[in-house]
Amino acid sequence: MLASVTRTRTPVDSTSLASVGYDPEEETLEIEFHSGGVYRYADVPQSVYQELLSARSHGSYFHENIRGAYDYRRVR
């Protein structure tokens, strides 16, 4: 069963990512893709979230630093 999507996400200018959000208490990063999928990544340091937001290419940063590096689950 998919978890509810409750986090507030910030829209980003990216061809693959639509929006990103972060919960500092749980250290979870939530990413919505333009394809419609929403994924929650566990144990992500806040510095990674901030680097993602400030990256020149959000999609490239995601592929190089997040994808495959953190456990995740689909929430939508």
Tab-separated table of N, CA and C in Angstrom:
chain	number	residue	atom	x	y	z
A	1	MET	N	0.843	-1.184	0.000
A	1	MET	CA	0.000	0.000	0.000
A	1	MET	C	0.883	1.241	0.000
A	2	LEU	N	0.495	2.235	-0.758
A	2	LEU	CA	1.274	3.459	-0.853
A	2	LEU	C	0.964	4.378	0.311
A	3	ALA	N	2.010	5.012	0.841
A	3	ALA	CA	1.838	5.962	1.943
A	3	ALA	C	1.191	7.235	1.428
A	4	SER	N	0.566	7.942	2.332
A	4	SER	CA	-0.047	9.202	1.917
A	4	SER	C	1.025	10.236	1.621
A	5	VAL	N	0.728	11.116	0.696
A	5	VAL	CA	1.644	12.185	0.318
A	5	VAL	C	1.204	13.429	1.068
A	6	THR	N	1.991	13.836	2.059
A	6	THR	CA	1.573	14.954	2.897
A	6	THR	C	2.595	16.073	2.963
A	7	ARG	N	3.782	15.858	2.494
A	7	ARG	CA	4.830	16.860	2.617
A	7	ARG	C	4.615	18.018	1.652
A	8	THR	N	5.021	19.185	2.091
A	8	THR	CA	5.004	20.347	1.212
A	8	THR	C	6.254	20.287	0.352
A	9	ARG	N	6.074	20.381	-0.946
A	9	ARG	CA	7.205	20.332	-1.867
A	9	ARG	C	7.362	21.668	-2.579
A	10	THR	N	8.603	21.954	-2.962
A	10	THR	CA	8.948	23.166	-3.688
A	10	THR	C	9.093	22.824	-5.163
A	11	PRO	N	8.388	23.524	-6.051
A	11	PRO	CA	8.574	23.275	-7.482
A	11	PRO	C	10.012	23.592	-7.899
A	12	VAL	N	10.561	22.790	-8.802
A	12	VAL	CA	11.908	23.028	-9.317
A	12	VAL	C	11.861	23.079	-10.837
A	13	ASP	N	12.797	23.809	-11.409
A	13	ASP	CA	12.902	23.948	-12.859
A	13	ASP	C	13.783	22.818	-13.377
A	14	SER	N	13.150	21.736	-13.797
A	14	SER	CA	13.870	20.537	-14.210
A	14	SER	C	13.038	19.792	-15.239
A	15	THR	N	13.713	19.103	-16.142
A	15	THR	CA	12.976	18.318	-17.132
A	15	THR	C	12.482	16.993	-16.560
A	16	SER	N	13.086	16.527	-15.459
A	16	SER	CA	12.646	15.253	-14.884
A	16	SER	C	11.965	15.394	-13.526
A	17	LEU	N	12.406	16.345	-12.700
A	17	LEU	CA	11.826	16.533	-11.372
A	17	LEU	C	10.813	17.667	-11.405
A	18	ALA	N	9.658	17.445	-10.789
A	18	ALA	CA	8.627	18.486	-10.731
A	18	ALA	C	8.733	19.293	-9.442
A	19	SER	N	8.958	18.599	-8.313
A	19	SER	CA	9.046	19.287	-7.024
A	19	SER	C	9.798	18.414	-6.030
A	20	VAL	N	10.338	19.068	-4.996
A	20	VAL	CA	11.065	18.352	-3.948
A	20	VAL	C	10.669	18.901	-2.585
A	21	GLY	N	10.687	18.045	-1.585
A	21	GLY	CA	10.389	18.461	-0.221
A	21	GLY	C	11.256	17.691	0.748
A	22	TYR	N	11.395	18.223	1.949
A	22	TYR	CA	12.280	17.593	2.931
A	22	TYR	C	11.695	17.717	4.326
A	23	ASP	N	11.806	16.642	5.091
A	23	ASP	CA	11.395	16.639	6.496
A	23	ASP	C	12.658	16.473	7.335
A	24	PRO	N	13.135	17.557	7.970
A	24	PRO	CA	14.390	17.477	8.724
A	24	PRO	C	14.309	16.583	9.958
A	25	GLU	N	13.138	16.445	10.550
A	25	GLU	CA	13.007	15.582	11.730
A	25	GLU	C	13.172	14.109	11.371
A	26	GLU	N	12.633	13.721	10.230
A	26	GLU	CA	12.718	12.325	9.792
A	26	GLU	C	13.857	12.091	8.810
A	27	GLU	N	14.501	13.165	8.370
A	27	GLU	CA	15.545	13.108	7.346
A	27	GLU	C	15.056	12.365	6.103
A	28	THR	N	13.863	12.741	5.652
A	28	THR	CA	13.321	12.140	4.439
A	28	THR	C	13.174	13.197	3.354
A	29	LEU	N	13.539	12.796	2.166
A	29	LEU	CA	13.453	13.643	0.984
A	29	LEU	C	12.342	13.093	0.109
A	30	GLU	N	11.433	13.945	-0.306
A	30	GLU	CA	10.334	13.516	-1.166
A	30	GLU	C	10.487	14.204	-2.510
A	31	ILE	N	10.447	13.413	-3.575
A	31	ILE	CA	10.620	13.938	-4.928
A	31	ILE	C	9.433	13.527	-5.781
A	32	GLU	N	8.848	14.522	-6.440
A	32	GLU	CA	7.787	14.277	-7.421
A	32	GLU	C	8.411	14.422	-8.801
A	33	PHE	N	8.188	13.423	-9.637
A	33	PHE	CA	8.704	13.443	-11.001
A	33	PHE	C	7.611	13.905	-11.957
A	34	HIS	N	8.014	14.443	-13.089
A	34	HIS	CA	7.029	14.882	-14.082
A	34	HIS	C	6.173	13.719	-14.571
A	35	SER	N	6.669	12.507	-14.443
A	35	SER	CA	5.898	11.329	-14.848
A	35	SER	C	4.711	11.077	-13.924
A	36	GLY	N	4.696	11.776	-12.763
A	36	GLY	CA	3.594	11.629	-11.817
A	36	GLY	C	3.951	10.857	-10.564
A	37	GLY	N	5.032	10.101	-10.601
A	37	GLY	CA	5.453	9.337	-9.433
A	37	GLY	C	6.018	10.229	-8.343
A	38	VAL	N	5.749	9.853	-7.095
A	38	VAL	CA	6.311	10.545	-5.939
A	38	VAL	C	7.047	9.498	-5.116
A	39	TYR	N	8.309	9.786	-4.804
A	39	TYR	CA	9.155	8.853	-4.071
A	39	TYR	C	9.712	9.524	-2.828
A	40	ARG	N	9.809	8.749	-1.753
A	40	ARG	CA	10.347	9.240	-0.485
A	40	ARG	C	11.654	8.500	-0.201
A	41	TYR	N	12.724	9.265	-0.025
A	41	TYR	CA	14.065	8.734	0.220
A	41	TYR	C	14.404	8.893	1.694
A	42	ALA	N	14.921	7.827	2.316
A	42	ALA	CA	15.175	7.799	3.758
A	42	ALA	C	16.619	8.149	4.100
A	43	ASP	N	16.783	8.721	5.293
A	43	ASP	CA	18.104	9.011	5.864
A	43	ASP	C	18.952	9.915	4.977
A	44	VAL	N	18.315	10.915	4.408
A	44	VAL	CA	19.009	11.878	3.549
A	44	VAL	C	19.402	13.087	4.399
A	45	PRO	N	20.694	13.415	4.463
A	45	PRO	CA	21.102	14.595	5.229
A	45	PRO	C	20.499	15.873	4.642
A	46	GLN	N	20.228	16.828	5.494
A	46	GLN	CA	19.655	18.089	5.029
A	46	GLN	C	20.581	18.780	4.035
A	47	SER	N	21.883	18.588	4.178
A	47	SER	CA	22.838	19.197	3.246
A	47	SER	C	22.617	18.696	1.818
A	48	VAL	N	22.233	17.437	1.665
A	48	VAL	CA	21.963	16.888	0.333
A	48	VAL	C	20.731	17.565	-0.261
A	49	TYR	N	19.697	17.746	0.553
A	49	TYR	CA	18.495	18.452	0.087
A	49	TYR	C	18.853	19.871	-0.349
A	50	GLN	N	19.638	20.579	0.440
A	50	GLN	CA	19.996	21.957	0.097
A	50	GLN	C	20.851	22.005	-1.163
A	51	GLU	N	21.759	21.041	-1.318
A	51	GLU	CA	22.567	20.980	-2.536
A	51	GLU	C	21.688	20.689	-3.749
A	52	LEU	N	20.692	19.825	-3.581
A	52	LEU	CA	19.761	19.534	-4.674
A	52	LEU	C	19.037	20.802	-5.102
A	53	LEU	N	18.538	21.566	-4.128
A	53	LEU	CA	17.821	22.800	-4.454
A	53	LEU	C	18.703	23.821	-5.155
A	54	SER	N	19.973	23.876	-4.785
A	54	SER	CA	20.856	24.898	-5.354
A	54	SER	C	21.636	24.409	-6.571
A	55	ALA	N	21.456	23.149	-6.940
A	55	ALA	CA	22.197	22.593	-8.075
A	55	ALA	C	21.800	23.279	-9.378
A	56	ARG	N	22.761	23.422	-10.255
A	56	ARG	CA	22.501	24.003	-11.578
A	56	ARG	C	21.511	23.118	-12.347
A	57	SER	N	21.688	21.805	-12.229
A	57	SER	CA	20.770	20.843	-12.843
A	57	SER	C	20.250	19.916	-11.749
A	58	HIS	N	18.978	20.080	-11.399
A	58	HIS	CA	18.379	19.257	-10.347
A	58	HIS	C	18.367	17.779	-10.742
A	59	GLY	N	18.044	17.509	-11.993
A	59	GLY	CA	17.998	16.123	-12.455
A	59	GLY	C	19.360	15.457	-12.412
A	60	SER	N	20.392	16.167	-12.855
A	60	SER	CA	21.750	15.610	-12.819
A	60	SER	C	22.200	15.365	-11.390
A	61	TYR	N	21.910	16.313	-10.509
A	61	TYR	CA	22.290	16.133	-9.105
A	61	TYR	C	21.591	14.904	-8.528
A	62	PHE	N	20.312	14.760	-8.830
A	62	PHE	CA	19.569	13.595	-8.349
A	62	PHE	C	20.226	12.305	-8.831
A	63	HIS	N	20.515	12.214	-10.126
A	63	HIS	CA	21.075	10.981	-10.686
A	63	HIS	C	22.474	10.690	-10.157
A	64	GLU	N	23.256	11.727	-9.896
A	64	GLU	CA	24.637	11.530	-9.457
A	64	GLU	C	24.782	11.345	-7.947
A	65	ASN	N	23.843	11.867	-7.154
A	65	ASN	CA	24.042	11.892	-5.705
A	65	ASN	C	22.950	11.239	-4.862
A	66	ILE	N	21.784	11.004	-5.436
A	66	ILE	CA	20.669	10.482	-4.639
A	66	ILE	C	20.220	9.114	-5.141
A	67	ARG	N	19.971	9.011	-6.426
A	67	ARG	CA	19.511	7.748	-7.000
A	67	ARG	C	20.531	6.648	-6.719
A	68	GLY	N	20.070	5.574	-6.121
A	68	GLY	CA	20.942	4.450	-5.811
A	68	GLY	C	21.727	4.600	-4.518
A	69	ALA	N	21.689	5.787	-3.908
A	69	ALA	CA	22.464	6.029	-2.682
A	69	ALA	C	21.615	5.916	-1.418
A	70	TYR	N	20.301	6.024	-1.560
A	70	TYR	CA	19.404	6.023	-0.396
A	70	TYR	C	18.254	5.057	-0.625
A	71	ASP	N	17.790	4.443	0.448
A	71	ASP	CA	16.594	3.607	0.368
A	71	ASP	C	15.402	4.505	0.068
A	72	TYR	N	14.456	3.976	-0.692
A	72	TYR	CA	13.291	4.778	-1.060
A	72	TYR	C	12.068	3.898	-1.158
A	73	ARG	N	10.930	4.561	-1.198
A	73	ARG	CA	9.669	3.872	-1.476
A	73	ARG	C	8.783	4.819	-2.265
A	74	ARG	N	7.970	4.227	-3.092
A	74	ARG	CA	7.024	5.017	-3.874
A	74	ARG	C	5.833	5.345	-2.989
A	75	VAL	N	5.439	6.624	-2.978
A	75	VAL	CA	4.289	7.025	-2.171
A	75	VAL	C	3.106	7.459	-3.037
A	76	ARG	N	3.335	7.600	-4.329
A	76	ARG	CA	2.233	7.854	-5.267
A	76	ARG	C	2.690	7.533	-6.675
